[in-house]
């Protein structure tokens, strides 16, 4: 799932002609990136795009392809923003949510009107991840299952943002922010994300004092830049240092 941040405000402040121009240009560019990577556009929902990989045709590297496409979408949009700025058109930014899961796919509708669609919990999770970007001030969030293979983990720079719990499911899921391609990132950024992930694992192991120390080191390395994700963990650690969490605590910060 992807959508345009602040699209409602864009519609309220710009002419219909401008909105349609930006949407058309945006959809055209994003569709090309999705299809070039083997993905399939399921539908456009207002300003949102629902796309899948590995259906209806097999995409061997579908986890990697979906994440790589989300990065390229942001890179392409950065180029478009420069063009639009020169034409005195407004900036737009996007939020992306990615999740890998088994889904029901096929033609959905009535004999009079039918479309190819997808159904399942995985669609709901991807949609939720897209929404959560707003909460964490991130651009790309992926579910833990999208980073299962070593090859995918070695291809990107990412950090753990939170633990997502499910009301009727025992095991929670880590959610990650995708920072960029590993081969395009400098060693300082890679090291910072590795240090951040180390702090989260300590937090999940209830080693709150050590986790707090490393989170603060990460903040110092960001030279005073505000980081809502780290601040969320620090706020929770402050609470848990006073009152230990329950025995069945699994670090869940938000539930679906």
PDB file of C-alpha atoms in Angstrom:
ATOM      1  CA  UNK A   1       0.000   0.000   0.000  1.00  0.00           C
ATOM      2  CA  UNK A   2       1.142   3.552  -0.674  1.00  0.00           C
ATOM      3  CA  UNK A   3      -0.559   6.894  -0.460  1.00  0.00           C
ATOM      4  CA  UNK A   4       0.208  10.597  -0.648  1.00  0.00           C
ATOM      5  CA  UNK A   5       0.756  12.327   2.694  1.00  0.00           C
ATOM      6  CA  UNK A   6      -1.551  15.313   3.142  1.00  0.00           C
ATOM      7  CA  UNK A   7      -3.603  14.601   0.038  1.00  0.00           C
ATOM      8  CA  UNK A   8      -6.773  16.073   1.550  1.00  0.00           C
ATOM      9  CA  UNK A   9      -5.003  19.387   2.158  1.00  0.00           C
ATOM     10  CA  UNK A  10      -3.624  19.268  -1.382  1.00  0.00           C
ATOM     11  CA  UNK A  11      -7.157  18.960  -2.748  1.00  0.00           C
ATOM     12  CA  UNK A  12      -8.359  21.828  -0.571  1.00  0.00           C
ATOM     13  CA  UNK A  13      -5.585  24.246  -1.530  1.00  0.00           C
ATOM     14  CA  UNK A  14      -5.023  23.459  -5.219  1.00  0.00           C
ATOM     15  CA  UNK A  15      -7.182  23.668  -8.302  1.00  0.00           C
ATOM     16  CA  UNK A  16      -8.785  20.507  -9.649  1.00  0.00           C
ATOM     17  CA  UNK A  17      -6.608  20.819 -12.755  1.00  0.00           C
ATOM     18  CA  UNK A  18      -3.429  20.898 -10.649  1.00  0.00           C
ATOM     19  CA  UNK A  19      -4.501  17.928  -8.520  1.00  0.00           C
ATOM     20  CA  UNK A  20      -5.328  15.827 -11.573  1.00  0.00           C
ATOM     21  CA  UNK A  21      -2.047  16.780 -13.250  1.00  0.00           C
ATOM     22  CA  UNK A  22       0.003  15.778 -10.187  1.00  0.00           C
ATOM     23  CA  UNK A  23      -1.955  12.550  -9.674  1.00  0.00           C
ATOM     24  CA  UNK A  24      -1.657  11.531 -13.316  1.00  0.00           C
ATOM     25  CA  UNK A  25       2.074  12.198 -13.402  1.00  0.00           C
ATOM     26  CA  UNK A  26       2.555  10.443 -10.070  1.00  0.00           C
ATOM     27  CA  UNK A  27       0.505   7.361 -10.989  1.00  0.00           C
ATOM     28  CA  UNK A  28       2.231   7.072 -14.361  1.00  0.00           C
ATOM     29  CA  UNK A  29       5.708   7.066 -12.803  1.00  0.00           C
ATOM     30  CA  UNK A  30       4.839   4.771  -9.895  1.00  0.00           C
ATOM     31  CA  UNK A  31       3.022   2.278 -12.131  1.00  0.00           C
ATOM     32  CA  UNK A  32       6.105   1.973 -14.331  1.00  0.00           C
ATOM     33  CA  UNK A  33       8.301   1.222 -11.322  1.00  0.00           C
ATOM     34  CA  UNK A  34       5.912  -1.419  -9.992  1.00  0.00           C
ATOM     35  CA  UNK A  35       5.409  -3.237 -13.288  1.00  0.00           C
ATOM     36  CA  UNK A  36       9.105  -3.042 -14.250  1.00  0.00           C
ATOM     37  CA  UNK A  37       9.914  -4.959 -11.031  1.00  0.00           C
ATOM     38  CA  UNK A  38       7.344  -7.691 -11.737  1.00  0.00           C
ATOM     39  CA  UNK A  39       4.598  -6.222  -9.568  1.00  0.00           C
ATOM     40  CA  UNK A  40       0.914  -5.885 -10.404  1.00  0.00           C
ATOM     41  CA  UNK A  41      -1.199  -2.819  -9.705  1.00  0.00           C
ATOM     42  CA  UNK A  42      -4.436  -4.102  -8.172  1.00  0.00           C
ATOM     43  CA  UNK A  43      -6.165  -0.735  -7.998  1.00  0.00           C
ATOM     44  CA  UNK A  44      -5.921   2.993  -7.409  1.00  0.00           C
ATOM     45  CA  UNK A  45      -7.984   4.097  -4.407  1.00  0.00           C
ATOM     46  CA  UNK A  46      -8.161   7.874  -4.477  1.00  0.00           C
ATOM     47  CA  UNK A  47      -4.484   8.795  -4.097  1.00  0.00           C
ATOM     48  CA  UNK A  48      -3.514   5.319  -2.849  1.00  0.00           C
ATOM     49  CA  UNK A  49      -1.944   2.456  -4.787  1.00  0.00           C
ATOM     50  CA  UNK A  50      -2.474  -1.206  -3.930  1.00  0.00           C
ATOM     51  CA  UNK A  51       0.136  -3.405  -5.596  1.00  0.00           C
ATOM     52  CA  UNK A  52       1.213  -7.033  -5.194  1.00  0.00           C
ATOM     53  CA  UNK A  53       4.160  -9.165  -6.209  1.00  0.00           C
ATOM     54  CA  UNK A  54       4.142 -12.910  -6.917  1.00  0.00           C
ATOM     55  CA  UNK A  55       0.553 -12.852  -8.206  1.00  0.00           C
ATOM     56  CA  UNK A  56      -0.884 -13.488 -10.720  1.00  0.00           C
ATOM     57  CA  UNK A  57       2.554 -14.531 -12.042  1.00  0.00           C
ATOM     58  CA  UNK A  58       5.461 -15.881 -10.002  1.00  0.00           C
ATOM     59  CA  UNK A  59       8.110 -13.382  -8.912  1.00  0.00           C
ATOM     60  CA  UNK A  60      10.993 -15.343  -7.408  1.00  0.00           C
ATOM     61  CA  UNK A  61      12.494 -12.399  -5.504  1.00  0.00           C
ATOM     62  CA  UNK A  62       9.163 -10.791  -4.637  1.00  0.00           C
ATOM     63  CA  UNK A  63      10.133  -9.675  -1.108  1.00  0.00           C
ATOM     64  CA  UNK A  64      13.235  -7.900  -2.348  1.00  0.00           C
ATOM     65  CA  UNK A  65      11.400  -6.500  -5.397  1.00  0.00           C
ATOM     66  CA  UNK A  66       8.619  -4.907  -3.348  1.00  0.00           C
ATOM     67  CA  UNK A  67      11.012  -3.217  -0.919  1.00  0.00           C
ATOM     68  CA  UNK A  68      13.364  -2.061  -3.673  1.00  0.00           C
ATOM     69  CA  UNK A  69      10.424  -0.593  -5.576  1.00  0.00           C
ATOM     70  CA  UNK A  70       9.300   1.393  -2.530  1.00  0.00           C
ATOM     71  CA  UNK A  71      12.754   2.987  -2.301  1.00  0.00           C
ATOM     72  CA  UNK A  72      12.795   3.752  -6.023  1.00  0.00           C
ATOM     73  CA  UNK A  73       9.317   5.288  -5.741  1.00  0.00           C
ATOM     74  CA  UNK A  74      10.672   7.781  -3.228  1.00  0.00           C
ATOM     75  CA  UNK A  75      13.742   8.417  -5.372  1.00  0.00           C
ATOM     76  CA  UNK A  76      11.605   9.025  -8.463  1.00  0.00           C
ATOM     77  CA  UNK A  77       9.306  11.297  -6.482  1.00  0.00           C
ATOM     78  CA  UNK A  78      12.299  13.349  -5.377  1.00  0.00           C
ATOM     79  CA  UNK A  79      13.086  13.982  -9.054  1.00  0.00           C
ATOM     80  CA  UNK A  80       9.468  14.865  -9.773  1.00  0.00           C
ATOM     81  CA  UNK A  81       9.417  17.330  -6.871  1.00  0.00           C
ATOM     82  CA  UNK A  82      12.316  19.239  -8.442  1.00  0.00           C
ATOM     83  CA  UNK A  83      10.428  19.466 -11.728  1.00  0.00           C
ATOM     84  CA  UNK A  84       7.237  20.563  -9.980  1.00  0.00           C
ATOM     85  CA  UNK A  85       9.090  23.125  -7.874  1.00  0.00           C
ATOM     86  CA  UNK A  86      10.390  24.786 -11.038  1.00  0.00           C
ATOM     87  CA  UNK A  87       6.806  24.901 -12.318  1.00  0.00           C
ATOM     88  CA  UNK A  88       5.657  26.321  -8.932  1.00  0.00           C
ATOM     89  CA  UNK A  89       3.633  23.200  -8.157  1.00  0.00           C
ATOM     90  CA  UNK A  90       3.302  21.820  -4.605  1.00  0.00           C
ATOM     91  CA  UNK A  91       5.567  19.161  -3.086  1.00  0.00           C
ATOM     92  CA  UNK A  92       4.139  15.746  -2.279  1.00  0.00           C
ATOM     93  CA  UNK A  93       5.526  12.938  -0.153  1.00  0.00           C
ATOM     94  CA  UNK A  94       4.357   9.352   0.106  1.00  0.00           C
ATOM     95  CA  UNK A  95       3.958   6.700   2.793  1.00  0.00           C
ATOM     96  CA  UNK A  96       4.419   3.006   1.995  1.00  0.00           C
ATOM     97  CA  UNK A  97       3.422  -0.129   3.909  1.00  0.00           C
ATOM     98  CA  UNK A  98       4.694  -3.577   2.839  1.00  0.00           C
ATOM     99  CA  UNK A  99       3.839  -7.003   4.200  1.00  0.00           C
ATOM    100  CA  UNK A 100       4.520 -10.507   2.892  1.00  0.00           C
ATOM    101  CA  UNK A 101       1.791 -13.103   3.443  1.00  0.00           C
ATOM    102  CA  UNK A 102      -0.319 -15.733   1.730  1.00  0.00           C
ATOM    103  CA  UNK A 103      -3.455 -14.171   0.209  1.00  0.00           C
ATOM    104  CA  UNK A 104      -6.543 -15.217  -1.673  1.00  0.00           C
ATOM    105  CA  UNK A 105      -6.245 -13.876  -5.211  1.00  0.00           C
ATOM    106  CA  UNK A 106      -8.548 -13.984  -8.192  1.00  0.00           C
ATOM    107  CA  UNK A 107     -11.444 -12.316  -9.954  1.00  0.00           C
ATOM    108  CA  UNK A 108     -13.825 -10.546  -7.579  1.00  0.00           C
ATOM    109  CA  UNK A 109     -17.142  -8.883  -8.331  1.00  0.00           C
ATOM    110  CA  UNK A 110     -20.292  -9.728 -10.236  1.00  0.00           C
ATOM    111  CA  UNK A 111     -20.922 -11.094 -13.734  1.00  0.00           C
ATOM    112  CA  UNK A 112     -21.571  -7.501 -14.825  1.00  0.00           C
ATOM    113  CA  UNK A 113     -18.397  -6.022 -13.387  1.00  0.00           C
ATOM    114  CA  UNK A 114     -15.377  -7.945 -12.213  1.00  0.00           C
ATOM    115  CA  UNK A 115     -11.772  -7.209 -11.291  1.00  0.00           C
ATOM    116  CA  UNK A 116      -8.648  -9.071 -10.211  1.00  0.00           C
ATOM    117  CA  UNK A 117      -8.278  -8.639  -6.458  1.00  0.00           C
ATOM    118  CA  UNK A 118      -6.626  -9.834  -3.260  1.00  0.00           C
ATOM    119  CA  UNK A 119      -8.152 -10.736   0.106  1.00  0.00           C
ATOM    120  CA  UNK A 120      -6.662 -11.669   3.458  1.00  0.00           C
ATOM    121  CA  UNK A 121      -5.124 -10.516   6.715  1.00  0.00           C
ATOM    122  CA  UNK A 122      -1.930  -9.564   4.911  1.00  0.00           C
ATOM    123  CA  UNK A 123      -3.731  -6.804   3.004  1.00  0.00           C
ATOM    124  CA  UNK A 124      -5.028  -5.377   6.265  1.00  0.00           C
ATOM    125  CA  UNK A 125      -1.545  -5.448   7.804  1.00  0.00           C
ATOM    126  CA  UNK A 126       0.050  -3.709   4.801  1.00  0.00           C
ATOM    127  CA  UNK A 127      -2.621  -1.018   4.975  1.00  0.00           C
ATOM    128  CA  UNK A 128      -2.012  -0.586   8.716  1.00  0.00           C
ATOM    129  CA  UNK A 129       1.739  -0.290   8.181  1.00  0.00           C
ATOM    130  CA  UNK A 130       1.169   2.438   5.610  1.00  0.00           C
ATOM    131  CA  UNK A 131      -0.968   4.344   8.140  1.00  0.00           C
ATOM    132  CA  UNK A 132       1.592   3.881  10.926  1.00  0.00           C
ATOM    133  CA  UNK A 133       4.182   5.875   8.989  1.00  0.00           C
ATOM    134  CA  UNK A 134       2.324   8.958  10.167  1.00  0.00           C
ATOM    135  CA  UNK A 135       2.600   7.880  13.811  1.00  0.00           C
ATOM    136  CA  UNK A 136       6.348   7.192  13.621  1.00  0.00           C
ATOM    137  CA  UNK A 137       7.242   9.963  11.132  1.00  0.00           C
ATOM    138  CA  UNK A 138       8.648   7.424   8.674  1.00  0.00           C
ATOM    139  CA  UNK A 139       8.209   6.851   4.934  1.00  0.00           C
ATOM    140  CA  UNK A 140       8.479   3.081   4.421  1.00  0.00           C
ATOM    141  CA  UNK A 141       7.418   0.444   6.945  1.00  0.00           C
ATOM    142  CA  UNK A 142       7.632  -3.305   6.384  1.00  0.00           C
ATOM    143  CA  UNK A 143       6.456  -6.294   8.362  1.00  0.00           C
ATOM    144  CA  UNK A 144       8.913  -8.814   9.784  1.00  0.00           C
ATOM    145  CA  UNK A 145       8.005 -11.494   7.229  1.00  0.00           C
ATOM    146  CA  UNK A 146       9.321  -9.324   4.391  1.00  0.00           C
ATOM    147  CA  UNK A 147      12.835  -9.566   5.862  1.00  0.00           C
ATOM    148  CA  UNK A 148      12.900 -13.326   6.439  1.00  0.00           C
ATOM    149  CA  UNK A 149      15.644 -14.224   3.974  1.00  0.00           C
ATOM    150  CA  UNK A 150      19.301 -13.374   4.512  1.00  0.00           C
ATOM    151  CA  UNK A 151      19.576 -12.023   0.964  1.00  0.00           C
ATOM    152  CA  UNK A 152      16.820  -9.469   1.591  1.00  0.00           C
ATOM    153  CA  UNK A 153      18.324  -8.446   4.949  1.00  0.00           C
ATOM    154  CA  UNK A 154      21.714  -7.971   3.276  1.00  0.00           C
ATOM    155  CA  UNK A 155      20.243  -5.802   0.514  1.00  0.00           C
ATOM    156  CA  UNK A 156      18.753  -3.006   2.621  1.00  0.00           C
ATOM    157  CA  UNK A 157      19.411  -0.807   5.634  1.00  0.00           C
ATOM    158  CA  UNK A 158      16.573  -0.960   8.138  1.00  0.00           C
ATOM    159  CA  UNK A 159      15.765  -0.491  11.803  1.00  0.00           C
ATOM    160  CA  UNK A 160      13.125  -1.860  14.166  1.00  0.00           C
ATOM    161  CA  UNK A 161      10.411   0.724  14.782  1.00  0.00           C
ATOM    162  CA  UNK A 162       8.043  -1.126  17.114  1.00  0.00           C
ATOM    163  CA  UNK A 163       6.354  -4.413  17.933  1.00  0.00           C
ATOM    164  CA  UNK A 164       2.896  -4.922  16.442  1.00  0.00           C
ATOM    165  CA  UNK A 165       0.517  -7.164  18.365  1.00  0.00           C
ATOM    166  CA  UNK A 166      -2.599  -8.923  17.145  1.00  0.00           C
ATOM    167  CA  UNK A 167      -5.695  -9.410  19.275  1.00  0.00           C
ATOM    168  CA  UNK A 168      -6.336 -13.016  18.199  1.00  0.00           C
ATOM    169  CA  UNK A 169      -2.770 -14.091  17.473  1.00  0.00           C
ATOM    170  CA  UNK A 170      -0.209 -15.178  20.056  1.00  0.00           C
ATOM    171  CA  UNK A 171       2.967 -13.980  18.388  1.00  0.00           C
ATOM    172  CA  UNK A 172       3.546 -10.260  17.813  1.00  0.00           C
ATOM    173  CA  UNK A 173       5.533  -8.979  14.829  1.00  0.00           C
ATOM    174  CA  UNK A 174       8.444  -6.577  14.559  1.00  0.00           C
ATOM    175  CA  UNK A 175       7.911  -3.707  12.152  1.00  0.00           C
ATOM    176  CA  UNK A 176      10.829  -2.062  10.401  1.00  0.00           C
ATOM    177  CA  UNK A 177      11.628   1.244   8.773  1.00  0.00           C
ATOM    178  CA  UNK A 178      13.432   0.822   5.462  1.00  0.00           C
ATOM    179  CA  UNK A 179      16.184   3.435   5.233  1.00  0.00           C
ATOM    180  CA  UNK A 180      17.642   2.604   1.817  1.00  0.00           C
ATOM    181  CA  UNK A 181      19.736   0.248  -0.285  1.00  0.00           C
ATOM    182  CA  UNK A 182      22.721  -1.081   1.652  1.00  0.00           C
ATOM    183  CA  UNK A 183      25.079  -0.599  -1.304  1.00  0.00           C
ATOM    184  CA  UNK A 184      24.049   3.074  -1.529  1.00  0.00           C
ATOM    185  CA  UNK A 185      24.393   3.810   2.204  1.00  0.00           C
ATOM    186  CA  UNK A 186      27.508   4.973   4.026  1.00  0.00           C
ATOM    187  CA  UNK A 187      29.089   2.982   6.849  1.00  0.00           C
ATOM    188  CA  UNK A 188      28.028   5.548   9.468  1.00  0.00           C
ATOM    189  CA  UNK A 189      24.351   5.094   8.625  1.00  0.00           C
ATOM    190  CA  UNK A 190      24.629   1.299   8.532  1.00  0.00           C
ATOM    191  CA  UNK A 191      26.418   1.295  11.903  1.00  0.00           C
ATOM    192  CA  UNK A 192      23.799   3.609  13.422  1.00  0.00           C
ATOM    193  CA  UNK A 193      20.950   1.311  12.347  1.00  0.00           C
ATOM    194  CA  UNK A 194      22.804  -1.765  13.620  1.00  0.00           C
ATOM    195  CA  UNK A 195      23.309  -0.036  16.970  1.00  0.00           C
ATOM    196  CA  UNK A 196      19.627   0.933  17.080  1.00  0.00           C
ATOM    197  CA  UNK A 197      18.538  -2.663  16.406  1.00  0.00           C
ATOM    198  CA  UNK A 198      20.907  -3.879  19.121  1.00  0.00           C
ATOM    199  CA  UNK A 199      19.220  -1.498  21.570  1.00  0.00           C
ATOM    200  CA  UNK A 200      15.768  -2.804  20.621  1.00  0.00           C
ATOM    201  CA  UNK A 201      16.841  -6.420  21.206  1.00  0.00           C
ATOM    202  CA  UNK A 202      18.162  -5.450  24.645  1.00  0.00           C
ATOM    203  CA  UNK A 203      14.843  -3.710  25.330  1.00  0.00           C
ATOM    204  CA  UNK A 204      12.920  -6.842  24.354  1.00  0.00           C
ATOM    205  CA  UNK A 205      15.169  -8.877  26.668  1.00  0.00           C
ATOM    206  CA  UNK A 206      14.237  -6.487  29.532  1.00  0.00           C
ATOM    207  CA  UNK A 207      17.793  -5.137  29.739  1.00  0.00           C
ATOM    208  CA  UNK A 208      16.409  -1.633  30.020  1.00  0.00           C
ATOM    209  CA  UNK A 209      19.445   0.159  31.472  1.00  0.00           C
ATOM    210  CA  UNK A 210      21.768  -1.022  28.704  1.00  0.00           C
ATOM    211  CA  UNK A 211      19.114  -0.412  26.022  1.00  0.00           C
ATOM    212  CA  UNK A 212      18.613   3.144  27.267  1.00  0.00           C
ATOM    213  CA  UNK A 213      22.349   3.783  27.110  1.00  0.00           C
ATOM    214  CA  UNK A 214      22.609   2.657  23.482  1.00  0.00           C
ATOM    215  CA  UNK A 215      19.449   4.507  22.389  1.00  0.00           C
ATOM    216  CA  UNK A 216      20.951   7.710  23.825  1.00  0.00           C
ATOM    217  CA  UNK A 217      24.190   7.020  21.958  1.00  0.00           C
ATOM    218  CA  UNK A 218      22.140   6.743  18.761  1.00  0.00           C
ATOM    219  CA  UNK A 219      20.500  10.093  19.455  1.00  0.00           C
ATOM    220  CA  UNK A 220      23.907  11.702  20.014  1.00  0.00           C
ATOM    221  CA  UNK A 221      25.134  10.318  16.691  1.00  0.00           C
ATOM    222  CA  UNK A 222      22.149  12.024  15.007  1.00  0.00           C
ATOM    223  CA  UNK A 223      23.517  15.404  16.176  1.00  0.00           C
ATOM    224  CA  UNK A 224      20.400  16.580  17.932  1.00  0.00           C
ATOM    225  CA  UNK A 225      18.004  15.523  15.176  1.00  0.00           C
ATOM    226  CA  UNK A 226      14.595  14.661  16.602  1.00  0.00           C
ATOM    227  CA  UNK A 227      13.832  10.939  16.354  1.00  0.00           C
ATOM    228  CA  UNK A 228      10.328   9.964  17.404  1.00  0.00           C
ATOM    229  CA  UNK A 229      11.042   6.221  17.162  1.00  0.00           C
ATOM    230  CA  UNK A 230      13.931   6.369  19.635  1.00  0.00           C
ATOM    231  CA  UNK A 231      12.019   8.735  21.905  1.00  0.00           C
ATOM    232  CA  UNK A 232       9.114   6.258  22.052  1.00  0.00           C
ATOM    233  CA  UNK A 233      11.471   3.538  23.272  1.00  0.00           C
ATOM    234  CA  UNK A 234      13.126   5.863  25.802  1.00  0.00           C
ATOM    235  CA  UNK A 235       9.742   6.891  27.208  1.00  0.00           C
ATOM    236  CA  UNK A 236       8.743   3.250  27.662  1.00  0.00           C
ATOM    237  CA  UNK A 237      12.081   2.377  29.240  1.00  0.00           C
ATOM    238  CA  UNK A 238      11.627   5.198  31.753  1.00  0.00           C
ATOM    239  CA  UNK A 239       8.295   3.660  32.755  1.00  0.00           C
ATOM    240  CA  UNK A 240       9.580   0.070  32.882  1.00  0.00           C
ATOM    241  CA  UNK A 241      12.580   1.006  35.024  1.00  0.00           C
ATOM    242  CA  UNK A 242      10.083   2.107  37.670  1.00  0.00           C
ATOM    243  CA  UNK A 243       7.556  -0.689  37.200  1.00  0.00           C
ATOM    244  CA  UNK A 244       8.644  -3.901  35.498  1.00  0.00           C
ATOM    245  CA  UNK A 245       6.313  -5.162  32.736  1.00  0.00           C
ATOM    246  CA  UNK A 246       4.190  -8.274  33.240  1.00  0.00           C
ATOM    247  CA  UNK A 247       5.724 -11.732  32.876  1.00  0.00           C
ATOM    248  CA  UNK A 248       3.991 -12.279  29.523  1.00  0.00           C
ATOM    249  CA  UNK A 249       5.216  -8.939  28.131  1.00  0.00           C
ATOM    250  CA  UNK A 250       6.522  -9.200  24.567  1.00  0.00           C
ATOM    251  CA  UNK A 251       7.305  -5.582  23.877  1.00  0.00           C
ATOM    252  CA  UNK A 252       4.097  -4.814  21.992  1.00  0.00           C
ATOM    253  CA  UNK A 253       3.748  -1.081  21.447  1.00  0.00           C
ATOM    254  CA  UNK A 254       0.655  -1.074  19.260  1.00  0.00           C
ATOM    255  CA  UNK A 255      -2.088  -3.578  18.432  1.00  0.00           C
ATOM    256  CA  UNK A 256      -4.045  -4.326  15.284  1.00  0.00           C
TER     257      UNK A 256
END
